[in-house]
Each structure stands twice: as C-alpha cells, then as structure tokens.
Amino acid sequence: GVAQELRASGLVGDRRVMLSTYHNSFDAQHAITWMVRSGRAPNRSAACDTGALLVGAGIVRAADGSCEFRDGPALMRFCDEESGEGPSVASLLAGTAGTVRARIGRHAG
C-alpha cells in the first residue's frame, strides 16, 4: 500500500527540529509531491486526502501531535515507530521543575 511505498520512497528519515530528533519521519509536503509524481494520486488535493486517510487509520501522525495532514511544511511520523523519540512529557516536566528550583534557590539566598 501507500504507507509501505512511502517508507521505501527515500523520503522517510531522521529529522531534527529544535532539540528533538524525530526518527523515521517525513515532510507532508514532500510526500504529497511524491504521491503525485509517482502516480499514486492524480493531484495534490487527492494526495492530501490520501495522507488524511493514513492519519485517520492511525498509520501516521503529525510530530506536533495535531491530527492534520496538510499540503505544507508539516513533519509526520509513522505511529508504530515512536518508541521514545523526542521529549517525553515526564522529561519536559522534570526540566521545568529543575528550572523552577534553580530560580527559587537564587532568590532564597
């Protein structure tokens, strides 16, 4: 299917955004271009619809957690390959708690 072909297309790889690395991810805009050029969709709108079906089926999702596959710069990743990439909520909270403790320590002295 399209998901397996997309994985094999050469578009899927590691992407670095800010301080996080997203493994096995791809840019939605490039995937749409690939679907049209490779004949998997007749036009960009149909390719975007195909991407939305992949999201709806739980095969891919936006790296930012949104549920949208759009024709634009949007980092997408395969849902079955999300084992620990990017920051976890726990690590973000732990980092915030450390920052708060450091600020309190500076003002307590």
Tab-separated table of C-alpha atoms in Angstrom:
chain	number	residue	atom	x	y	z
A	1	GLY	CA	0.000	0.000	0.000
A	2	VAL	CA	0.875	3.673	0.004
A	3	ALA	CA	2.328	3.536	3.536
A	4	GLN	CA	4.847	0.818	2.623
A	5	GLU	CA	5.723	2.585	-0.632
A	6	LEU	CA	6.190	5.858	1.236
A	7	ARG	CA	8.586	4.152	3.669
A	8	ALA	CA	10.587	2.843	0.691
A	9	SER	CA	10.496	6.157	-1.240
A	10	GLY	CA	13.606	7.643	0.336
A	11	LEU	CA	11.587	10.463	1.922
A	12	VAL	CA	11.498	8.868	5.367
A	13	GLY	CA	14.438	9.544	7.652
A	14	ASP	CA	15.603	11.300	10.772
A	15	ARG	CA	14.621	14.956	11.118
A	16	ARG	CA	15.941	17.350	13.735
A	17	VAL	CA	13.591	20.069	14.984
A	18	MET	CA	14.955	22.369	17.667
A	19	LEU	CA	16.477	19.989	20.228
A	20	SER	CA	14.470	16.903	19.263
A	21	THR	CA	15.232	14.259	16.668
A	22	TYR	CA	12.292	12.507	15.051
A	23	HIS	CA	13.283	9.149	13.612
A	24	ASN	CA	11.520	7.670	10.597
A	25	SER	CA	9.695	10.901	9.822
A	26	PHE	CA	8.905	12.807	6.640
A	27	ASP	CA	7.646	16.167	5.437
A	28	ALA	CA	3.980	16.031	4.375
A	29	GLN	CA	4.545	18.480	1.522
A	30	HIS	CA	7.286	16.292	0.033
A	31	ALA	CA	5.136	13.189	0.476
A	32	ILE	CA	2.310	14.868	-1.434
A	33	THR	CA	4.674	15.778	-4.270
A	34	TRP	CA	5.951	12.184	-4.324
A	35	MET	CA	2.401	10.737	-4.446
A	36	VAL	CA	1.526	12.917	-7.454
A	37	ARG	CA	4.793	12.406	-9.346
A	38	SER	CA	4.750	8.649	-8.780
A	39	GLY	CA	1.134	8.336	-9.929
A	40	ARG	CA	-0.263	7.298	-6.558
A	41	ALA	CA	-2.563	10.347	-6.642
A	42	PRO	CA	-3.871	12.348	-9.610
A	43	ASN	CA	-3.294	15.741	-7.955
A	44	ARG	CA	-2.155	17.406	-4.732
A	45	SER	CA	-5.662	17.534	-3.278
A	46	ALA	CA	-6.144	13.778	-3.750
A	47	ALA	CA	-2.683	13.142	-2.286
A	48	CYS	CA	-3.587	15.245	0.735
A	49	ASP	CA	-6.769	13.182	1.119
A	50	THR	CA	-4.665	10.013	0.995
A	51	GLY	CA	-2.432	11.431	3.728
A	52	ALA	CA	-5.505	12.256	5.804
A	53	LEU	CA	-6.631	8.631	5.413
A	54	LEU	CA	-3.248	7.466	6.722
A	55	VAL	CA	-3.715	9.740	9.742
A	56	GLY	CA	-7.298	8.551	10.259
A	57	ALA	CA	-6.172	4.924	10.130
A	58	GLY	CA	-3.552	5.577	12.804
A	59	ILE	CA	-0.643	4.843	10.462
A	60	VAL	CA	0.962	8.298	10.578
A	61	ARG	CA	0.514	11.397	12.685
A	62	ALA	CA	1.906	14.880	12.840
A	63	ALA	CA	5.011	15.105	15.022
A	64	ASP	CA	3.479	18.103	16.804
A	65	GLY	CA	0.523	15.966	17.876
A	66	SER	CA	-2.050	17.572	15.615
A	67	CYS	CA	-4.397	15.371	13.630
A	68	GLU	CA	-3.846	17.157	10.350
A	69	PHE	CA	-2.078	16.076	7.161
A	70	ARG	CA	-1.718	19.253	5.150
A	71	ASP	CA	-0.050	20.412	1.964
A	72	GLY	CA	2.659	22.428	3.608
A	73	PRO	CA	5.683	22.011	5.814
A	74	ALA	CA	4.410	19.523	8.386
A	75	LEU	CA	6.582	16.878	9.962
A	76	MET	CA	4.847	13.498	10.008
A	77	ARG	CA	5.922	10.211	11.539
A	78	PHE	CA	4.819	6.616	11.470
A	79	CYS	CA	2.875	5.753	14.626
A	80	ASP	CA	4.423	2.301	15.033
A	81	GLU	CA	7.919	3.774	15.221
A	82	GLU	CA	7.502	6.305	18.014
A	83	SER	CA	9.382	4.438	20.689
A	84	GLY	CA	10.876	7.242	22.687
A	85	GLU	CA	11.852	9.736	20.010
A	86	GLY	CA	11.502	13.342	21.001
A	87	PRO	CA	10.996	14.632	24.503
A	88	SER	CA	8.543	12.881	26.790
A	89	VAL	CA	6.056	14.766	28.921
A	90	ALA	CA	7.875	13.498	32.024
A	91	SER	CA	11.230	14.846	30.807
A	92	LEU	CA	9.704	18.205	29.944
A	93	LEU	CA	8.100	18.440	33.390
A	94	ALA	CA	11.333	17.366	35.078
A	95	GLY	CA	13.238	20.066	33.195
A	96	THR	CA	10.680	22.677	34.177
A	97	ALA	CA	10.822	21.609	37.833
A	98	GLY	CA	14.623	21.903	37.789
A	99	THR	CA	14.414	25.409	36.343
A	100	VAL	CA	11.899	26.449	38.981
A	101	ARG	CA	14.092	25.006	41.780
A	102	ALA	CA	17.118	26.883	40.405
A	103	ARG	CA	15.212	30.166	40.330
A	104	ILE	CA	13.918	29.648	43.876
A	105	GLY	CA	17.456	28.842	45.044
A	106	ARG	CA	18.807	32.100	43.570
A	107	HIS	CA	16.153	34.167	45.319
A	108	ALA	CA	16.325	32.307	48.662
A	109	GLY	CA	19.900	33.367	49.422
